[in-house]
Short mmCIF file of C-alpha atoms in Angstrom, two decimals:
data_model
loop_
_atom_site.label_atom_id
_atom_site.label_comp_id
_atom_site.label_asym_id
_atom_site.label_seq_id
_atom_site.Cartn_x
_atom_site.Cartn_y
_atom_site.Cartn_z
CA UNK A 1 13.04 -2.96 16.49
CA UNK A 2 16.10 -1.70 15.14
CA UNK A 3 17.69 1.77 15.72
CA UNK A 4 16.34 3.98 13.29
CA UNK A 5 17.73 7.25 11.67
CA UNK A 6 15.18 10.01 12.83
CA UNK A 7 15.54 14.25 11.64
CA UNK A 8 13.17 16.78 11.68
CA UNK A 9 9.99 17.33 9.13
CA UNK A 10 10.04 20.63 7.73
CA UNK A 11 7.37 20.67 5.48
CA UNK A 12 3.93 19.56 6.55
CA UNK A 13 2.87 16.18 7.82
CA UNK A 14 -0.50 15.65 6.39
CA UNK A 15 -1.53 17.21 2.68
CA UNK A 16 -4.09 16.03 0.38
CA UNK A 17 -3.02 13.46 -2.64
CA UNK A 18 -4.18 15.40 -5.94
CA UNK A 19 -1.93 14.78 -8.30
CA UNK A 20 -3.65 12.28 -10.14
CA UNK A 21 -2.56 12.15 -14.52
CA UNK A 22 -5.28 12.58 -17.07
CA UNK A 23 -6.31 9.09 -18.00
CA UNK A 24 -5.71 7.21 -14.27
CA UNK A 25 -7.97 6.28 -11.86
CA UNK A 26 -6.72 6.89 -8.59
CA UNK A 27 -8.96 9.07 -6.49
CA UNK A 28 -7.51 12.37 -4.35
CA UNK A 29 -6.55 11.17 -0.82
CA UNK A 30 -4.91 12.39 2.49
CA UNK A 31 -1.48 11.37 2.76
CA UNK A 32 0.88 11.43 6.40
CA UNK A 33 4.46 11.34 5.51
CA UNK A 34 5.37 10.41 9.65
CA UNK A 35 8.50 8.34 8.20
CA UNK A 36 10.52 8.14 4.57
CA UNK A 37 11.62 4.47 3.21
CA UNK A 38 11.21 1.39 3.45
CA UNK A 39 13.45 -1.99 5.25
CA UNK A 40 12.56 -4.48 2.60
CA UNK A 41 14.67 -4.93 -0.65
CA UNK A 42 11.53 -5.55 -2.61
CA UNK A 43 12.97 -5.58 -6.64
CA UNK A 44 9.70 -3.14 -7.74
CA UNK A 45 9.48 -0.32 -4.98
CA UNK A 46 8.07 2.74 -6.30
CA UNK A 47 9.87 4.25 -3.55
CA UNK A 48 13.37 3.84 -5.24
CA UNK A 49 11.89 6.80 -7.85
CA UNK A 50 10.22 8.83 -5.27
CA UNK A 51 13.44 9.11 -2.80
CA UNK A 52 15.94 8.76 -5.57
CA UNK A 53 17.36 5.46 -4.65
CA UNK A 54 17.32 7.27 -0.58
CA UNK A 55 14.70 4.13 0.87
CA UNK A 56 16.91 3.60 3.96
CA UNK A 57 14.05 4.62 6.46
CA UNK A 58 13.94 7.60 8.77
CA UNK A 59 10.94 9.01 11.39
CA UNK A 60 10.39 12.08 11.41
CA UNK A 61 11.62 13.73 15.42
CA UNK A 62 9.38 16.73 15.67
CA UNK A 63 6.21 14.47 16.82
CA UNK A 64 4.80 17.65 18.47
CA UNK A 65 4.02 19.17 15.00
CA UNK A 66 2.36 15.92 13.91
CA UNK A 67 0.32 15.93 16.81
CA UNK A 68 -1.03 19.83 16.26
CA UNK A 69 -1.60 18.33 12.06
CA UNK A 70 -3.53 15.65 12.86
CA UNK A 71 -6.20 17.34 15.88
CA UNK A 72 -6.69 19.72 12.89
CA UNK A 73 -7.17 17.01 10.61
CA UNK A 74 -9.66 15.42 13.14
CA UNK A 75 -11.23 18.69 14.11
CA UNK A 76 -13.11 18.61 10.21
CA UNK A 77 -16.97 17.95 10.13
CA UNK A 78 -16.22 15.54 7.23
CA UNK A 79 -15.68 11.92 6.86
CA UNK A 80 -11.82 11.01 5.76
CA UNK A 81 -9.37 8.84 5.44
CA UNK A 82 -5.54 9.45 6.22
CA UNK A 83 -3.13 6.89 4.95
CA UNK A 84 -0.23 6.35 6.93
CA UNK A 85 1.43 3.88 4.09
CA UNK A 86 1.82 6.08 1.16
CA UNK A 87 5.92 6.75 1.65
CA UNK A 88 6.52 4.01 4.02
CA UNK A 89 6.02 0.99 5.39
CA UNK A 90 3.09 1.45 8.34
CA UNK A 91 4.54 -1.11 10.11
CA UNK A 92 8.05 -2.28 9.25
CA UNK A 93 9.88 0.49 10.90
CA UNK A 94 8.70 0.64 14.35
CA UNK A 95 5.52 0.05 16.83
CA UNK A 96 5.46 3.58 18.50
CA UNK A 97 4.18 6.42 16.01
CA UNK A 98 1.44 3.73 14.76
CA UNK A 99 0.28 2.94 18.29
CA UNK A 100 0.27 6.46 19.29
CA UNK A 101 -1.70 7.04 15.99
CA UNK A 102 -4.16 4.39 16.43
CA UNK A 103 -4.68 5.34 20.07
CA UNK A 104 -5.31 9.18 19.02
CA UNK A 105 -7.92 7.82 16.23
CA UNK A 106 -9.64 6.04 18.69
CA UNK A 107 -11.11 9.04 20.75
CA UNK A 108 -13.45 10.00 17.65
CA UNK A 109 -15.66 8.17 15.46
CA UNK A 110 -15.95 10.19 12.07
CA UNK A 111 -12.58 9.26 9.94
CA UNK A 112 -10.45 6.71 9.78
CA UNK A 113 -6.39 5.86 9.86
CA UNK A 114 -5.16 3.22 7.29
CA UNK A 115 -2.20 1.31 7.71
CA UNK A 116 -0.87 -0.34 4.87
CA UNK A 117 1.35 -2.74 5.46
CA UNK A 118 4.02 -5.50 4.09
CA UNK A 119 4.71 -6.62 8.01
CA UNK A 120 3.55 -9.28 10.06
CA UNK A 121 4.81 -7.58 13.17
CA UNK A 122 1.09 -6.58 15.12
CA UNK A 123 1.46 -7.94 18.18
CA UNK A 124 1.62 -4.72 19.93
CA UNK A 125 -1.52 -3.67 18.53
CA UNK A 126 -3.71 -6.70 19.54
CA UNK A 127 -4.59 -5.55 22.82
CA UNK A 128 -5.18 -1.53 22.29
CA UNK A 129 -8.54 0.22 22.07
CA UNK A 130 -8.70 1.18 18.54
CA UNK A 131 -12.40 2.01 18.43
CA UNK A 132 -13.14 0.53 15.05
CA UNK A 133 -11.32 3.54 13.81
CA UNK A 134 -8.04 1.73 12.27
CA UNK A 135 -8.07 -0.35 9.08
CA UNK A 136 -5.16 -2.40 8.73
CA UNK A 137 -4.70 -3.05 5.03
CA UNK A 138 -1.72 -5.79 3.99
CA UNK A 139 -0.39 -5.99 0.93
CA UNK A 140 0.58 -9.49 -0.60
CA UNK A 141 1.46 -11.36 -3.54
CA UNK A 142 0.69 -14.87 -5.11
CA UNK A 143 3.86 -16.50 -3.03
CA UNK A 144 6.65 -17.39 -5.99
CA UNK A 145 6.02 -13.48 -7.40
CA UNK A 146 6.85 -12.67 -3.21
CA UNK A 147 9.59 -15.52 -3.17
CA UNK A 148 11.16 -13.95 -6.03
CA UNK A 149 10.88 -9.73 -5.81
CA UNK A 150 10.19 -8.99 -2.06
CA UNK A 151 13.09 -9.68 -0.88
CA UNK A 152 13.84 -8.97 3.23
CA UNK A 153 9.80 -8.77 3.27
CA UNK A 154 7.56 -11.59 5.51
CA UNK A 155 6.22 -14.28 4.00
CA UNK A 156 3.20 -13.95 2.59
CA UNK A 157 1.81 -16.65 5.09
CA UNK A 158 2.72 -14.74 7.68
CA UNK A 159 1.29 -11.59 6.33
CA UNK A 160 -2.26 -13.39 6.12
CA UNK A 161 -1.78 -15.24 9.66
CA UNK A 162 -1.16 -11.10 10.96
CA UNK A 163 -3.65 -9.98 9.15
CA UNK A 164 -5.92 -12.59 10.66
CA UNK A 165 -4.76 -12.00 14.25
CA UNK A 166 -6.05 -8.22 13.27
CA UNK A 167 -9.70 -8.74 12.25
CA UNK A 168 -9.62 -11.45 15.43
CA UNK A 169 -9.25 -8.17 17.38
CA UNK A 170 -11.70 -6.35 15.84
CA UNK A 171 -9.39 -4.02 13.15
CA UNK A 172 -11.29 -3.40 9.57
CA UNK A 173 -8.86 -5.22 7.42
CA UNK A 174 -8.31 -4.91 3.34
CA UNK A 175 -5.90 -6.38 1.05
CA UNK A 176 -3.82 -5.19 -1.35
CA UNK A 177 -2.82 -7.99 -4.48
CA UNK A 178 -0.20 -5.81 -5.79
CA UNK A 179 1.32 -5.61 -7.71
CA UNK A 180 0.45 -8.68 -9.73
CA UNK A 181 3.06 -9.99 -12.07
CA UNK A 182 2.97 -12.79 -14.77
CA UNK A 183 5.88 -15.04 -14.14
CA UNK A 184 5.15 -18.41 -15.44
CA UNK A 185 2.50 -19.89 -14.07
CA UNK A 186 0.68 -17.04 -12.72
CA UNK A 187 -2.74 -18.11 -13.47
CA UNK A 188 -2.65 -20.73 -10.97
CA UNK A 189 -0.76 -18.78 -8.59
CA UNK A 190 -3.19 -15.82 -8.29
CA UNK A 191 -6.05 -18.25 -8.44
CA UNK A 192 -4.79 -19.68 -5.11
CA UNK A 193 -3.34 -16.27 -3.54
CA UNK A 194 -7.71 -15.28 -4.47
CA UNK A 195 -8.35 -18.47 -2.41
CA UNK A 196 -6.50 -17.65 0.65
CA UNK A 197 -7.81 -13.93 0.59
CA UNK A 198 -11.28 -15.43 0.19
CA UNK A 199 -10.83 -17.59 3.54
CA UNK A 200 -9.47 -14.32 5.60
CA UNK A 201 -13.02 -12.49 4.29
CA UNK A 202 -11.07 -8.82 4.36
CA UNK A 203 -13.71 -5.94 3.81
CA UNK A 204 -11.88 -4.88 0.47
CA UNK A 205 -9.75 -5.98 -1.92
CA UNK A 206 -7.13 -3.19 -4.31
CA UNK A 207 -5.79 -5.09 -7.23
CA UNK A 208 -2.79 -3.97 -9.03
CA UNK A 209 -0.79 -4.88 -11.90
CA UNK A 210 3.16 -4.24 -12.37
CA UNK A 211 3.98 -0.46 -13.20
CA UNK A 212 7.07 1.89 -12.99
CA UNK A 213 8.49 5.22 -14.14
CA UNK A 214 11.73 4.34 -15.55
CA UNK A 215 13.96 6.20 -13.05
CA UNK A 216 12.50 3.50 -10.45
CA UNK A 217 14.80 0.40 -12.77
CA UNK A 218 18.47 3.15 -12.80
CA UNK A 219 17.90 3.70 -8.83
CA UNK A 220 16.99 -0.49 -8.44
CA UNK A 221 19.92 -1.55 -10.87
CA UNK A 222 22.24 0.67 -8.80
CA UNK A 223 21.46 -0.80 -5.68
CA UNK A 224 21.59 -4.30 -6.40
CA UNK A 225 18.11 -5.42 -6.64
CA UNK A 226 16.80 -7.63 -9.41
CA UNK A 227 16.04 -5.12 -12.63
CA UNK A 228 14.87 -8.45 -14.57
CA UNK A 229 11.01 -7.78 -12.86
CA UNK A 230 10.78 -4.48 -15.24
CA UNK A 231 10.87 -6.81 -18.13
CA UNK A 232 7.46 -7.76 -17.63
CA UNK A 233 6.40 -4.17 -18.02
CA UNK A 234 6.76 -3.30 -21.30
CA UNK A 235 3.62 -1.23 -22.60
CA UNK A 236 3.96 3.09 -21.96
CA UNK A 237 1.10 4.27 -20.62
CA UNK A 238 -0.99 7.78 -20.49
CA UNK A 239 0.74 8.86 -17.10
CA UNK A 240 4.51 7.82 -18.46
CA UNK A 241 4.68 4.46 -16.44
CA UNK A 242 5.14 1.29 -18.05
CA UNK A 243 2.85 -1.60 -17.29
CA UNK A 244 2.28 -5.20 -18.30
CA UNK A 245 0.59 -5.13 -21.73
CA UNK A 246 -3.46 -3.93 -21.28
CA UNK A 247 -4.62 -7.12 -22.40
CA UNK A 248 -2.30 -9.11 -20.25
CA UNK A 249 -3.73 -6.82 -17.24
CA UNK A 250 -6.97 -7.47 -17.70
CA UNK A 251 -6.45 -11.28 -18.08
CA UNK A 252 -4.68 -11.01 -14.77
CA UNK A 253 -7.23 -9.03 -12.96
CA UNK A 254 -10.35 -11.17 -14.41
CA UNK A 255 -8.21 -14.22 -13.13
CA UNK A 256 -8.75 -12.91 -9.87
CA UNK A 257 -11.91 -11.32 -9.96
CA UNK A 258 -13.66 -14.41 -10.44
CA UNK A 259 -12.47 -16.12 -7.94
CA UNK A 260 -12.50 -13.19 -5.14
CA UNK A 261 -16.10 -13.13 -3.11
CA UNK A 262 -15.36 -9.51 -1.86
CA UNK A 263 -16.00 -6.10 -3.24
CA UNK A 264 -12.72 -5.92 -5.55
CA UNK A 265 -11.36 -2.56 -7.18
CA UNK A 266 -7.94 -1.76 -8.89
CA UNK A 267 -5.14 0.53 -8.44
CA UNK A 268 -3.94 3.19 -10.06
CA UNK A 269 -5.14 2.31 -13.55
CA UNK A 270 -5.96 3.43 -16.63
CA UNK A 271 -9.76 4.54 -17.23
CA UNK A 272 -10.02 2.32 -20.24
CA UNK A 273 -9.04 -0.81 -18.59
CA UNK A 274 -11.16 0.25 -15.21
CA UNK A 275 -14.11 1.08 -18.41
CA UNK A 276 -13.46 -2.72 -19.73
CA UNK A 277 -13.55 -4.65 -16.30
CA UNK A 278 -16.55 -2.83 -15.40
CA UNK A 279 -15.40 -1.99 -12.00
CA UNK A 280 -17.15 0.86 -9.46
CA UNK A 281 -14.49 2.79 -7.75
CA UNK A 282 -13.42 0.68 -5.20
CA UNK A 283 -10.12 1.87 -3.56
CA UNK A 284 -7.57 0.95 -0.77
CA UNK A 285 -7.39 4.35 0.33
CA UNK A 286 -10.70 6.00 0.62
CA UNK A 287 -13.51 5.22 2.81
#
């Protein structure tokens, strides 16, 4: 690994997710902001809105303070689930606050880290005791859609060949198709991304369509990445995004839904297109 920039957190580390618009489906979750940005160049990053165009990644110094967060967070009768991939890459930035994460999961039982994911590098977390208590969860994309927008990002074969070295030593492990895009072609594209995910057997499977608040194109444009991927997302929605057209979503999604042989949910969508596909509440970042 790189060096990294690192300063100090001065708000809290952990907080609870809740900010969900009228008209989404996108359940409350817990949410550790241990590092800002992101390495890859990837043309769509929601990220370029959140941090103003600022995705050049930094971790967070004062470790002690996450440390005192999360035996607080652990010391709760309930079952959760704290995402570690909400503002960053889990795993692009470096192997240390993940392994000390997992490791510190791994001496209870009751809830669960999540590392999401666009890396392949896992090497260093093959061999550690992880107690069951670590889901891995990658994200990918049908492989022109990567080839294209994800730019500085792994291929998306050797995303799948990590994740498979994961669930080889023992991690939970979910996927994340997202967010799905119609270039030309597409059909077959996502019907054989479907395939592939089928043959790794993860225990979940978030599907997502193309969405963005506009600020996310001026931030993208101004840093050199390709704006022409907003041009498939067209359609303003109830939460001030705009997505690929509704019907053109649900094509997409029913294009992959019949082929996947896992339980299958969507991402941050609207209620009336969750309504139409008929889906429970299946979600990357809950238990």
């Amino acid at each position: 690994m790189s060096r990294i920039a690192q300063r100090a957190r001065k708000s809290r580390f952990i907080r609870l997710f809740d900010r969900t618009p009228n008209g989404i489906v996108c359940p409350h979750f817990w949410l550790l902001a241990w590092a800002d940005g992101c390495p890859y160049r990837c043309a769509y990053c929601y990220l370029l809105g959140t941090f103003r165009g600022h995705v050049e990644p930094v971790v967070f110094s004062n470790l002690n303070h996450l440390d005192g967060e999360i035996d607080q967070f652990l010391a709760s009768n309930s079952r959760r689930i704290l995402n570690a991939g909400e503002l960053t890459d889990s795993l692009a930035i470096t192997d240390s606050v993940p392994i000390r994460l997992i490791r510190r999961f791994a001496r209870q039982d009751r809830s669960k880290l999540l590392l999401l994911t666009k890396s392949a590098n896992v090497r260093d977390l093959l061999h550690l005791d992880h107690n069951c208590q670590t889901i891995v969860s990658f994200s990918i994309n049908a492989v022109e859609v990567s080839k294209r927008f994800e730019k500085g990002a792994p291929s998306v074969s050797d995303r799948l060949e990590a994740a498979a070295l994961c669930k080889d030593a023992g991690y939970p492990i979910r996927i994340r198709l997202d967010p799905m895009i119609p270039i030309d072609g597409w059909q077959v594209m996502y019907e054989h991304t479907a395939g592939e995910i089928n043959i790794l057997k993860p225990e979940r499977v978030t599907l997502g369509a193309l969405r963005y608040f506009p600020v996310a194109r001026v931030f993208a444009g101004k840093l050199g990445r390709d704006v022409s991927v907003f041009d498939y997302a067209v359609e303003r929605s109830v939460d001030g995004r705009l997505r690929v057209p509704r019907l053109l979503r649900i094509e997409m999604y029913q294009t992959a839904l019949k082929r996947l042989k896992v339980p299958t949910g969507v991402c941050k969508e609207t209620r009336e297109v969750v309504r139409l596909l008929g889906l429970d509440q299946i979600c990357n970042c809950t238990l």
